[in-house]
PDB file of C-alpha atoms in Angstrom:
ATOM      1  CA  MET R   9    -236.157 106.590  55.053  1.00 70.00           C
ATOM      2  CA  LYS R  10    -234.350 106.882  51.836  1.00 81.00           C
ATOM      3  CA  THR R  11    -232.134 109.672  52.999  1.00 84.00           C
ATOM      4  CA  PHE R  12    -231.126 107.629  56.035  1.00 87.00           C
ATOM      5  CA  TYR R  13    -230.193 104.683  53.951  1.00 88.00           C
ATOM      6  CA  TRP R  14    -227.891 106.697  51.774  1.00 87.00           C
ATOM      7  CA  LEU R  15    -226.437 108.206  54.976  1.00 88.00           C
ATOM      8  CA  VAL R  16    -225.452 104.683  56.393  1.00 90.00           C
ATOM      9  CA  LYS R  17    -224.235 103.850  52.923  1.00 90.00           C
ATOM     10  CA  ARG R  18    -222.189 107.077  53.072  1.00 89.00           C
ATOM     11  CA  GLU R  19    -220.682 105.767  56.437  1.00 90.00           C
ATOM     12  CA  PHE R  20    -219.670 102.462  54.871  1.00 93.00           C
ATOM     13  CA  TRP R  21    -218.109 103.800  51.626  1.00 92.00           C
ATOM     14  CA  GLU R  22    -216.084 106.102  53.789  1.00 90.00           C
ATOM     15  CA  HIS R  23    -215.011 103.816  56.355  1.00 91.00           C
ATOM     16  CA  LYS R  24    -214.872 100.757  54.294  1.00 92.00           C
ATOM     17  CA  GLY R  25    -211.463  99.879  55.560  1.00 92.00           C
ATOM     18  CA  GLY R  26    -212.572  99.570  59.245  1.00 92.00           C
ATOM     19  CA  PHE R  27    -215.914  98.212  58.286  1.00 93.00           C
ATOM     20  CA  PHE R  28    -215.122  95.553  55.625  1.00 94.00           C
ATOM     21  CA  TRP R  29    -211.508  95.353  54.957  1.00 94.00           C
ATOM     22  CA  ALA R  30    -210.535  94.867  58.874  1.00 94.00           C
ATOM     23  CA  PRO R  31    -212.541  91.797  59.386  1.00 94.00           C
ATOM     24  CA  VAL R  32    -211.245  90.328  55.875  1.00 95.00           C
ATOM     25  CA  VAL R  33    -207.636  90.732  56.527  1.00 95.00           C
ATOM     26  CA  THR R  34    -208.401  89.472  60.319  1.00 94.00           C
ATOM     27  CA  GLY R  35    -210.078  86.380  58.831  1.00 93.00           C
ATOM     28  CA  ILE R  36    -207.410  85.735  56.084  1.00 94.00           C
ATOM     29  CA  VAL R  37    -204.400  86.065  58.793  1.00 93.00           C
ATOM     30  CA  PHE R  38    -206.527  83.683  60.968  1.00 91.00           C
ATOM     31  CA  LEU R  39    -206.781  81.039  58.009  1.00 91.00           C
ATOM     32  CA  VAL R  40    -203.373  81.229  57.282  1.00 91.00           C
ATOM     33  CA  LEU R  41    -202.284  80.712  60.582  1.00 89.00           C
ATOM     34  CA  ASN R  42    -204.645  78.022  61.077  1.00 86.00           C
ATOM     35  CA  GLY R  43    -203.500  76.328  57.865  1.00 84.00           C
ATOM     36  CA  MET R  44    -199.849  76.557  58.999  1.00 86.00           C
ATOM     37  CA  GLY R  45    -200.748  74.965  62.222  1.00 82.00           C
ATOM     38  CA  ILE R  46    -202.682  72.245  60.518  1.00 78.00           C
ATOM     39  CA  ILE R  47    -199.690  71.458  57.957  1.00 82.00           C
ATOM     40  CA  LEU R  48    -197.456  71.270  60.901  1.00 80.00           C
ATOM     41  CA  GLY R  49    -199.535  68.960  62.713  1.00 74.00           C
ATOM     42  CA  GLU R  50    -199.666  66.694  59.678  1.00 71.00           C
ATOM     43  CA  VAL R  51    -196.080  66.851  59.380  1.00 74.00           C
ATOM     44  CA  PHE R  52    -195.409  65.982  62.968  1.00 68.00           C
ATOM     45  CA  GLY R  53    -198.120  63.370  63.095  1.00 64.00           C
ATOM     46  CA  ARG R  54    -196.585  61.470  60.110  1.00 68.00           C
ATOM     47  CA  ARG R  55    -192.901  62.094  61.770  1.00 66.00           C
ATOM     48  CA  PHE R  56    -193.651  60.605  64.968  1.00 60.00           C
ATOM     49  CA  GLY R  57    -196.468  58.374  64.259  1.00 54.00           C
ATOM     50  CA  GLY R  58    -199.332  60.581  65.804  1.00 50.00           C
ATOM     51  CA  LEU R  59    -199.933  63.328  68.033  1.00 44.00           C
ATOM     52  CA  GLN R  60    -198.968  62.792  71.694  1.00 43.00           C
ATOM     53  CA  PHE R  61    -200.998  63.350  74.498  1.00 38.00           C
ATOM     54  CA  GLY R  62    -200.323  62.152  78.034  1.00 41.00           C
ATOM     55  CA  GLY R  63    -197.619  59.652  76.846  1.00 43.00           C
ATOM     56  CA  GLY R  64    -199.616  57.877  74.387  1.00 42.00           C
ATOM     57  CA  ASN R  65    -199.966  58.652  70.507  1.00 43.00           C
ATOM     58  CA  VAL R  66    -203.619  59.391  69.317  1.00 40.00           C
ATOM     59  CA  HIS R  67    -204.204  58.711  65.418  1.00 44.00           C
ATOM     60  CA  LEU R  68    -207.182  60.164  63.569  1.00 46.00           C
ATOM     61  CA  GLN R  69    -208.637  57.089  62.013  1.00 45.00           C
ATOM     62  CA  GLY R  70    -211.793  56.270  60.322  1.00 49.00           C
ATOM     63  CA  GLY R  71    -214.991  54.584  61.793  1.00 52.00           C
ATOM     64  CA  MET R  72    -216.003  57.177  64.021  1.00 58.00           C
ATOM     65  CA  SER R  73    -219.024  56.508  65.851  1.00 64.00           C
ATOM     66  CA  LEU R  74    -222.063  58.408  65.705  1.00 67.00           C
ATOM     67  CA  GLU R  75    -221.806  59.918  69.197  1.00 69.00           C
ATOM     68  CA  ASP R  76    -217.918  60.968  67.905  1.00 68.00           C
ATOM     69  CA  LEU R  77    -219.162  62.666  64.753  1.00 70.00           C
ATOM     70  CA  HIS R  78    -222.211  64.323  66.636  1.00 74.00           C
ATOM     71  CA  LYS R  79    -219.400  65.798  68.932  1.00 75.00           C
ATOM     72  CA  ALA R  80    -217.223  66.689  66.001  1.00 74.00           C
ATOM     73  CA  GLY R  81    -220.219  68.487  64.434  1.00 77.00           C
ATOM     74  CA  ALA R  82    -220.815  70.309  67.615  1.00 81.00           C
ATOM     75  CA  GLY R  83    -216.980  71.236  67.809  1.00 80.00           C
ATOM     76  CA  ILE R  84    -217.091  72.596  63.976  1.00 80.00           C
ATOM     77  CA  ASP R  85    -220.303  74.788  65.571  1.00 84.00           C
ATOM     78  CA  ILE R  86    -218.194  76.024  68.307  1.00 86.00           C
ATOM     79  CA  MET R  87    -215.510  76.699  66.177  1.00 84.00           C
ATOM     80  CA  LEU R  88    -217.751  79.020  63.865  1.00 86.00           C
ATOM     81  CA  TYR R  89    -218.850  80.887  67.042  1.00 89.00           C
ATOM     82  CA  ALA R  90    -215.102  81.411  68.039  1.00 88.00           C
ATOM     83  CA  VAL R  91    -214.102  82.523  64.707  1.00 90.00           C
ATOM     84  CA  ALA R  92    -216.906  85.070  64.382  1.00 90.00           C
ATOM     85  CA  ALA R  93    -216.202  86.175  68.193  1.00 91.00           C
ATOM     86  CA  ILE R  94    -212.726  86.968  67.290  1.00 92.00           C
ATOM     87  CA  ILE R  95    -213.466  88.966  64.292  1.00 93.00           C
ATOM     88  CA  LEU R  96    -216.337  90.811  65.939  1.00 93.00           C
ATOM     89  CA  GLY R  97    -213.591  91.601  68.766  1.00 93.00           C
ATOM     90  CA  VAL R  98    -211.399  93.296  65.809  1.00 94.00           C
ATOM     91  CA  THR R  99    -214.529  95.045  64.743  1.00 95.00           C
ATOM     92  CA  ALA R 100    -215.290  96.431  68.226  1.00 95.00           C
ATOM     93  CA  ILE R 101    -211.641  98.074  68.490  1.00 95.00           C
ATOM     94  CA  VAL R 102    -212.567  99.394  64.827  1.00 95.00           C
ATOM     95  CA  VAL R 103    -215.914 100.793  66.132  1.00 96.00           C
ATOM     96  CA  PHE R 104    -214.613 102.262  69.189  1.00 96.00           C
ATOM     97  CA  PHE R 105    -212.215 104.403  67.348  1.00 95.00           C
ATOM     98  CA  TYR R 106    -214.791 105.119  64.519  1.00 94.00           C
ATOM     99  CA  CYS R 107    -217.118 106.540  66.879  1.00 94.00           C
ATOM    100  CA  LEU R 108    -214.520 108.662  68.717  1.00 93.00           C
ATOM    101  CA  GLY R 109    -213.969 110.324  65.283  1.00 90.00           C
ATOM    102  CA  ALA R 110    -217.361 110.212  63.782  1.00 88.00           C
ATOM    103  CA  LEU R 111    -218.489 113.876  64.757  1.00 87.00           C
ATOM    104  CA  TYR R 112    -214.860 115.180  65.732  1.00 87.00           C
ATOM    105  CA  ASP R 113    -213.347 114.582  62.439  1.00 81.00           C
ATOM    106  CA  ASP R 114    -216.167 116.607  60.515  1.00 81.00           C
ATOM    107  CA  ARG R 115    -215.319 119.581  62.725  1.00 79.00           C
ATOM    108  CA  ARG R 116    -211.781 119.389  62.506  1.00 77.00           C
ATOM    109  CA  ASP R 117    -211.605 119.546  58.766  1.00 70.00           C
ATOM    110  CA  ARG R 118    -214.503 121.805  58.330  1.00 70.00           C
ATOM    111  CA  SER R 119    -216.407 119.300  56.432  1.00 66.00           C
ATOM    112  CA  ILE R 120    -219.257 120.037  58.842  1.00 65.00           C
ATOM    113  CA  LEU R 121    -219.971 123.371  57.110  1.00 62.00           C
ATOM    114  CA  PHE R 122    -220.771 121.189  53.771  1.00 62.00           C
ATOM    115  CA  TRP R 123    -223.006 118.776  55.459  1.00 60.00           C
ATOM    116  CA  LYS R 124    -224.748 121.480  57.234  1.00 64.00           C
ATOM    117  CA  SER R 125    -225.651 123.227  54.046  1.00 66.00           C
ATOM    118  CA  LEU R 126    -227.480 120.233  52.920  1.00 68.00           C
ATOM    119  CA  PRO R 127    -231.184 119.614  53.973  1.00 67.00           C
ATOM    120  CA  LEU R 128    -229.988 116.894  56.578  1.00 74.00           C
ATOM    121  CA  SER R 129    -230.867 117.041  60.267  1.00 82.00           C
ATOM    122  CA  ASP R 130    -228.408 116.569  62.795  1.00 83.00           C
ATOM    123  CA  SER R 131    -230.319 113.730  64.210  1.00 89.00           C
ATOM    124  CA  SER R 132    -230.378 111.956  61.068  1.00 88.00           C
ATOM    125  CA  THR R 133    -226.615 112.158  60.576  1.00 89.00           C
ATOM    126  CA  VAL R 134    -225.672 110.992  64.331  1.00 91.00           C
ATOM    127  CA  LEU R 135    -228.453 108.093  64.259  1.00 93.00           C
ATOM    128  CA  SER R 136    -226.851 106.875  60.759  1.00 92.00           C
ATOM    129  CA  LYS R 137    -223.116 106.733  62.511  1.00 94.00           C
ATOM    130  CA  LEU R 138    -224.919 104.851  65.362  1.00 95.00           C
ATOM    131  CA  ALA R 139    -226.627 102.499  63.083  1.00 95.00           C
ATOM    132  CA  SER R 140    -223.366 102.024  61.018  1.00 94.00           C
ATOM    133  CA  ALA R 141    -221.550 101.244  64.622  1.00 94.00           C
ATOM    134  CA  ALA R 142    -224.115  99.204  66.187  1.00 94.00           C
ATOM    135  CA  LEU R 143    -225.878  97.132  63.364  1.00 94.00           C
ATOM    136  CA  LEU R 144    -224.000  97.471  60.106  1.00 94.00           C
ATOM    137  CA  ALA R 145    -220.593  96.776  61.344  1.00 95.00           C
ATOM    138  CA  PRO R 146    -221.592  93.741  63.292  1.00 94.00           C
ATOM    139  CA  ALA R 147    -223.495  92.328  60.578  1.00 94.00           C
ATOM    140  CA  ILE R 148    -220.430  92.668  58.108  1.00 95.00           C
ATOM    141  CA  SER R 149    -218.143  90.997  60.959  1.00 94.00           C
ATOM    142  CA  ILE R 150    -220.719  88.003  61.419  1.00 92.00           C
ATOM    143  CA  ILE R 151    -220.786  87.174  57.584  1.00 91.00           C
ATOM    144  CA  VAL R 152    -217.171  87.447  57.214  1.00 93.00           C
ATOM    145  CA  GLY R 153    -216.617  85.124  60.392  1.00 91.00           C
ATOM    146  CA  VAL R 154    -218.904  82.620  59.276  1.00 87.00           C
ATOM    147  CA  ILE R 155    -217.231  82.290  56.036  1.00 90.00           C
ATOM    148  CA  VAL R 156    -213.792  82.204  57.550  1.00 91.00           C
ATOM    149  CA  GLY R 157    -215.226  79.438  59.918  1.00 87.00           C
ATOM    150  CA  LEU R 158    -216.626  77.252  57.160  1.00 85.00           C
ATOM    151  CA  VAL R 159    -213.261  77.723  55.048  1.00 88.00           C
ATOM    152  CA  LEU R 160    -211.587  76.422  58.134  1.00 86.00           C
ATOM    153  CA  ALA R 161    -214.198  73.592  58.633  1.00 82.00           C
ATOM    154  CA  MET R 162    -213.621  72.755  55.135  1.00 82.00           C
ATOM    155  CA  PHE R 163    -209.731  72.377  55.886  1.00 83.00           C
ATOM    156  CA  LEU R 164    -210.310  70.388  58.810  1.00 79.00           C
ATOM    157  CA  ALA R 165    -212.745  68.040  57.052  1.00 77.00           C
ATOM    158  CA  VAL R 166    -210.370  67.489  53.887  1.00 79.00           C
ATOM    159  CA  VAL R 167    -207.883  66.476  56.696  1.00 78.00           C
ATOM    160  CA  ALA R 168    -210.060  64.220  58.219  1.00 73.00           C
ATOM    161  CA  ALA R 169    -210.971  62.701  54.920  1.00 75.00           C
ATOM    162  CA  ILE R 170    -207.369  61.973  54.382  1.00 75.00           C
ATOM    163  CA  HIS R 171    -207.317  59.754  57.462  1.00 69.00           C
ATOM    164  CA  GLY R 172    -210.400  57.947  56.499  1.00 69.00           C
ATOM    165  CA  ILE R 173    -213.229  59.899  57.710  1.00 66.00           C
ATOM    166  CA  SER R 174    -216.154  60.906  55.513  1.00 65.00           C
ATOM    167  CA  LEU R 175    -215.931  64.193  54.459  1.00 62.00           C
ATOM    168  CA  CYS R 176    -219.808  64.728  53.959  1.00 67.00           C
ATOM    169  CA  THR R 177    -220.696  63.110  57.170  1.00 67.00           C
ATOM    170  CA  LEU R 178    -218.515  65.120  59.264  1.00 65.00           C
ATOM    171  CA  LEU R 179    -219.915  68.369  57.755  1.00 67.00           C
ATOM    172  CA  MET R 180    -223.556  67.110  57.850  1.00 72.00           C
ATOM    173  CA  GLU R 181    -223.156  67.034  61.640  1.00 73.00           C
ATOM    174  CA  ALA R 182    -222.389  70.551  61.730  1.00 75.00           C
ATOM    175  CA  HIS R 183    -225.131  73.441  61.738  1.00 79.00           C
ATOM    176  CA  PRO R 184    -223.785  76.529  59.970  1.00 80.00           C
ATOM    177  CA  PHE R 185    -227.256  77.839  59.449  1.00 82.00           C
ATOM    178  CA  ARG R 186    -228.289  77.812  62.786  1.00 85.00           C
ATOM    179  CA  VAL R 187    -224.996  79.322  64.061  1.00 86.00           C
ATOM    180  CA  VAL R 188    -225.530  82.289  61.053  1.00 86.00           C
ATOM    181  CA  ALA R 189    -229.387  82.714  62.388  1.00 89.00           C
ATOM    182  CA  THR R 190    -228.286  82.806  66.158  1.00 91.00           C
ATOM    183  CA  LEU R 191    -225.447  85.353  65.496  1.00 91.00           C
ATOM    184  CA  VAL R 192    -227.733  87.597  63.195  1.00 91.00           C
ATOM    185  CA  LEU R 193    -230.318  87.715  65.796  1.00 93.00           C
ATOM    186  CA  LEU R 194    -227.938  88.419  68.658  1.00 93.00           C
ATOM    187  CA  ILE R 195    -227.206  91.745  66.657  1.00 94.00           C
ATOM    188  CA  PRO R 196    -230.350  93.728  68.509  1.00 95.00           C
ATOM    189  CA  LEU R 197    -229.243  92.409  71.759  1.00 95.00           C
ATOM    190  CA  TYR R 198    -225.695  93.417  71.147  1.00 95.00           C
ATOM    191  CA  ALA R 199    -226.769  96.907  70.126  1.00 95.00           C
ATOM    192  CA  ILE R 200    -228.809  97.458  73.021  1.00 96.00           C
ATOM    193  CA  TRP R 201    -226.106  96.393  75.476  1.00 96.00           C
ATOM    194  CA  ALA R 202    -223.426  98.516  73.405  1.00 95.00           C
ATOM    195  CA  LEU R 203    -225.476 101.564  73.802  1.00 96.00           C
ATOM    196  CA  PRO R 204    -223.778 103.151  76.852  1.00 96.00           C
ATOM    197  CA  THR R 205    -220.190 102.942  75.249  1.00 96.00           C
ATOM    198  CA  LEU R 206    -221.436 104.074  71.672  1.00 96.00           C
ATOM    199  CA  GLY R 207    -223.327 107.051  73.284  1.00 96.00           C
ATOM    200  CA  TRP R 208    -220.458 108.053  75.299  1.00 96.00           C
ATOM    201  CA  LEU R 209    -217.908 107.995  72.562  1.00 96.00           C
ATOM    202  CA  LEU R 210    -220.219 110.037  70.278  1.00 95.00           C
ATOM    203  CA  LEU R 211    -220.686 112.206  72.873  1.00 95.00           C
ATOM    204  CA  CYS R 212    -217.042 112.857  73.389  1.00 94.00           C
ATOM    205  CA  SER R 213    -216.555 112.999  69.546  1.00 92.00           C
ATOM    206  CA  ALA R 214    -219.366 115.753  69.620  1.00 91.00           C
ATOM    207  CA  TRP R 215    -218.276 117.874  72.600  1.00 91.00           C
ATOM    208  CA  ALA R 216    -214.176 117.514  72.727  1.00 88.00           C
ATOM    209  CA  LYS R 217    -212.622 120.393  71.074  1.00 86.00           C
ATOM    210  CA  SER R 218    -209.510 118.239  70.660  1.00 86.00           C
ATOM    211  CA  LYS R 219    -208.445 114.832  71.464  1.00 89.00           C
ATOM    212  CA  PRO R 220    -211.527 113.126  72.145  1.00 91.00           C
ATOM    213  CA  PHE R 221    -209.664 109.943  72.974  1.00 93.00           C
ATOM    214  CA  LEU R 222    -207.927 111.369  76.010  1.00 93.00           C
ATOM    215  CA  TRP R 223    -211.364 112.743  77.147  1.00 93.00           C
ATOM    216  CA  ALA R 224    -213.178 109.370  76.629  1.00 94.00           C
ATOM    217  CA  ILE R 225    -210.526 107.442  78.584  1.00 95.00           C
ATOM    218  CA  ALA R 226    -209.672 109.937  81.254  1.00 94.00           C
ATOM    219  CA  LEU R 227    -212.919 110.830  82.233  1.00 93.00           C
ATOM    220  CA  PRO R 228    -214.368 107.371  83.195  1.00 94.00           C
ATOM    221  CA  VAL R 229    -211.067 106.009  84.617  1.00 94.00           C
ATOM    222  CA  GLY R 230    -210.223 109.333  86.410  1.00 93.00           C
ATOM    223  CA  SER R 231    -213.593 108.883  88.300  1.00 91.00           C
ATOM    224  CA  GLY R 232    -213.110 105.488  88.972  1.00 90.00           C
ATOM    225  CA  VAL R 233    -209.968 106.253  90.457  1.00 90.00           C
ATOM    226  CA  ILE R 234    -210.958 108.975  92.858  1.00 88.00           C
ATOM    227  CA  VAL R 235    -214.061 106.763  93.855  1.00 86.00           C
ATOM    228  CA  SER R 236    -211.666 103.979  94.641  1.00 85.00           C
ATOM    229  CA  TRP R 237    -209.581 106.718  96.696  1.00 81.00           C
ATOM    230  CA  PHE R 238    -212.734 107.824  98.784  1.00 79.00           C
ATOM    231  CA  GLY R 239    -213.473 104.179  99.375  1.00 74.00           C
ATOM    232  CA  LEU R 240    -209.888 103.729 100.740  1.00 69.00           C
ATOM    233  CA  MET R 241    -209.901 106.435 102.808  1.00 63.00           C
ATOM    234  CA  GLY R 242    -213.084 105.563 104.157  1.00 61.00           C
ATOM    235  CA  LEU R 243    -214.666 109.030 103.689  1.00 61.00           C
ATOM    236  CA  LEU R 244    -217.454 107.932 101.997  1.00 61.00           C
ATOM    237  CA  ASN R 245    -219.422 104.473 101.787  1.00 64.00           C
ATOM    238  CA  LEU R 246    -218.807 104.041  98.098  1.00 63.00           C
ATOM    239  CA  SER R 247    -218.385 100.713  96.340  1.00 69.00           C
ATOM    240  CA  SER R 248    -215.370 100.867  93.981  1.00 80.00           C
ATOM    241  CA  ASP R 249    -216.025  97.408  92.626  1.00 84.00           C
ATOM    242  CA  TRP R 250    -219.670  98.394  91.878  1.00 85.00           C
ATOM    243  CA  TYR R 251    -218.519 101.501  90.290  1.00 88.00           C
ATOM    244  CA  TRP R 252    -215.808 100.193  88.198  1.00 89.00           C
ATOM    245  CA  LYS R 253    -218.044  97.355  86.918  1.00 88.00           C
ATOM    246  CA  ASN R 254    -221.251  99.168  86.277  1.00 89.00           C
ATOM    247  CA  VAL R 255    -219.902 102.589  85.200  1.00 91.00           C
ATOM    248  CA  VAL R 256    -216.441 102.487  83.740  1.00 93.00           C
ATOM    249  CA  SER R 257    -216.633  99.037  82.208  1.00 93.00           C
ATOM    250  CA  ARG R 258    -220.145  99.826  80.874  1.00 93.00           C
ATOM    251  CA  LEU R 259    -218.909 103.213  79.222  1.00 94.00           C
ATOM    252  CA  LEU R 260    -215.611 101.685  77.818  1.00 94.00           C
ATOM    253  CA  GLY R 261    -216.027  98.138  77.344  1.00 92.00           C
ATOM    254  CA  SER R 262    -219.921  97.076  76.348  1.00 93.00           C
ATOM    255  CA  LEU R 263    -218.758  97.149  72.808  1.00 94.00           C
ATOM    256  CA  ILE R 264    -216.899  93.826  73.554  1.00 92.00           C
ATOM    257  CA  PRO R 265    -219.361  90.887  72.156  1.00 90.00           C
ATOM    258  CA  GLY R 266    -220.706  88.855  74.890  1.00 88.00           C
ATOM    259  CA  THR R 267    -220.273  90.871  77.955  1.00 90.00           C
ATOM    260  CA  TRP R 268    -223.966  90.811  78.709  1.00 92.00           C
ATOM    261  CA  VAL R 269    -223.485  87.225  79.724  1.00 87.00           C
ATOM    262  CA  GLY R 270    -223.125  88.007  83.488  1.00 83.00           C
ATOM    263  CA  ASN R 271    -226.617  89.561  83.721  1.00 85.00           C
ATOM    264  CA  THR R 272    -228.302  86.384  81.995  1.00 86.00           C
ATOM    265  CA  SER R 273    -230.244  83.734  83.802  1.00 81.00           C
ATOM    266  CA  PRO R 274    -227.977  80.986  85.248  1.00 79.00           C
ATOM    267  CA  LEU R 275    -226.802  78.568  82.617  1.00 74.00           C
ATOM    268  CA  VAL R 276    -228.092  74.825  82.971  1.00 71.00           C
ATOM    269  CA  ILE R 277    -225.964  72.176  81.002  1.00 70.00           C
ATOM    270  CA  SER R 278    -227.422  68.752  80.776  1.00 62.00           C
ATOM    271  CA  ASP R 279    -224.098  66.809  80.265  1.00 63.00           C
ATOM    272  CA  HIS R 280    -221.004  68.958  80.616  1.00 61.00           C
ATOM    273  CA  ASN R 281    -218.916  66.458  78.433  1.00 69.00           C
ATOM    274  CA  ASP R 282    -221.210  66.936  75.305  1.00 70.00           C
ATOM    275  CA  PRO R 283    -220.315  69.887  73.407  1.00 73.00           C
ATOM    276  CA  ALA R 284    -223.887  69.596  71.771  1.00 72.00           C
ATOM    277  CA  ALA R 285    -225.434  69.907  75.180  1.00 74.00           C
ATOM    278  CA  LEU R 286    -223.375  73.204  75.949  1.00 75.00           C
ATOM    279  CA  LEU R 287    -224.647  74.595  72.627  1.00 78.00           C
ATOM    280  CA  ASP R 288    -227.968  73.994  73.097  1.00 74.00           C
ATOM    281  CA  SER R 289    -227.911  75.669  76.818  1.00 74.00           C
ATOM    282  CA  LEU R 290    -226.161  78.708  74.885  1.00 77.00           C
ATOM    283  CA  ASP R 291    -229.369  79.414  72.849  1.00 82.00           C
ATOM    284  CA  LEU R 292    -231.217  82.722  72.077  1.00 87.00           C
ATOM    285  CA  ALA R 293    -233.211  82.209  75.157  1.00 87.00           C
ATOM    286  CA  TYR R 294    -230.366  82.299  77.491  1.00 88.00           C
ATOM    287  CA  HIS R 295    -228.802  85.237  75.766  1.00 91.00           C
ATOM    288  CA  TYR R 296    -231.890  87.122  75.658  1.00 92.00           C
ATOM    289  CA  SER R 297    -232.469  86.519  79.517  1.00 91.00           C
ATOM    290  CA  ALA R 298    -230.330  89.621  79.810  1.00 91.00           C
ATOM    291  CA  LEU R 299    -233.308  91.700  78.962  1.00 93.00           C
ATOM    292  CA  ALA R 300    -234.695  91.043  82.302  1.00 91.00           C
ATOM    293  CA  SER R 301    -231.539  92.755  83.776  1.00 91.00           C
ATOM    294  CA  PRO R 302    -232.191  96.333  85.016  1.00 92.00           C
ATOM    295  CA  SER R 303    -228.433  96.876  84.088  1.00 90.00           C
ATOM    296  CA  LEU R 304    -229.046  96.549  80.571  1.00 94.00           C
ATOM    297  CA  TRP R 305    -231.899  99.000  80.406  1.00 95.00           C
ATOM    298  CA  ILE R 306    -230.320 101.475  82.724  1.00 95.00           C
ATOM    299  CA  GLY R 307    -227.248 101.607  80.320  1.00 94.00           C
ATOM    300  CA  ALA R 308    -229.422 101.869  77.221  1.00 95.00           C
ATOM    301  CA  ALA R 309    -231.113 104.722  78.896  1.00 96.00           C
ATOM    302  CA  ALA R 310    -228.041 106.444  79.705  1.00 96.00           C
ATOM    303  CA  GLY R 311    -226.575 105.539  76.358  1.00 96.00           C
ATOM    304  CA  ALA R 312    -229.797 107.132  74.629  1.00 96.00           C
ATOM    305  CA  ALA R 313    -229.405 110.316  76.685  1.00 96.00           C
ATOM    306  CA  MET R 314    -225.768 110.633  75.739  1.00 96.00           C
ATOM    307  CA  ILE R 315    -226.806 110.294  71.952  1.00 95.00           C
ATOM    308  CA  ALA R 316    -229.217 113.004  72.478  1.00 95.00           C
ATOM    309  CA  GLY R 317    -226.301 115.059  73.869  1.00 94.00           C
ATOM    310  CA  ALA R 318    -224.284 114.384  70.864  1.00 93.00           C
ATOM    311  CA  VAL R 319    -226.973 115.549  68.689  1.00 92.00           C
ATOM    312  CA  TRP R 320    -227.366 118.816  70.572  1.00 91.00           C
ATOM    313  CA  PHE R 321    -223.505 119.379  70.511  1.00 90.00           C
ATOM    314  CA  ARG R 322    -223.374 118.762  66.869  1.00 85.00           C
ATOM    315  CA  ARG R 323    -226.076 121.423  66.290  1.00 81.00           C
ATOM    316  CA  TRP R 324    -224.664 123.994  68.551  1.00 75.00           C
ATOM    317  CA  ARG R 325    -221.046 123.438  68.812  1.00 64.00           C
ATOM    318  CA  ASP R 326    -218.861 126.331  67.144  1.00 56.00           C
ATOM    319  CA  GLU R 327    -215.462 125.938  66.370  1.00 53.00           C
ATOM    320  CA  SER R 328    -214.944 129.313  64.922  1.00 47.00           C
TER     321      SER R 328
END
């Protein structure tokens, strides 16, 4: 277990730029852009006497009702989720290319000879890269995303305080700890859902002698085009829509956070005009209802098989 821990830690230090600095830089840019937007809104608000919507002026004043404060707190929670989702989206791109080079780069620079000289099994090496991509990278992104969201919430709360709204009252209506707990507890579901893409990319990284990116993209997309062509020609009774959704998109797009929502139980919202009701409906039970979907488990099984194939290719692939 200690060896596996150090293997994961090695992956983090070797790819710290992608795993850590990419989310941090994304968060900083996001804060700068939103800060500029807040300042611009204040300037225009003071210049024109309020923000205009539908021909009328809207002034941010003190004395918000309890219901308005409740909705404002739910809005902050939604903002925390949104910021985390944006940073997770950037991390998904980083993880995509990380997996493509995870096993290929070792063979290209011949460092695989050094690692094979150590008492490390190929399965441990591949699984450490899988754990880094499926668990470590999302966890870092969630932490960074929540911190960025809280800083942005502080900006908005300060602006609200300038307009006479209690800073503490507004922040107390938010639930950042619940947001963090929900996001962290969704990591296992995300890892299971992402297994087809992770397995496919690692398999291409271990198998391809050159240009793993082209192989990883060309094979699924090319097969989808062929299936669509057969369907248009009427030669075979094949559903191209099903193939693109359940094969191509699962192989290439399962790293996108939240794409399992199409396999969850129907969403039931008690009040469509209440942001808090929307948050209560999007709870862990709603997301984890995707575990009842056969598509999730079929994809996970296919991903596990491809990861086993990546281990086999790493053990026997000879570039000499």
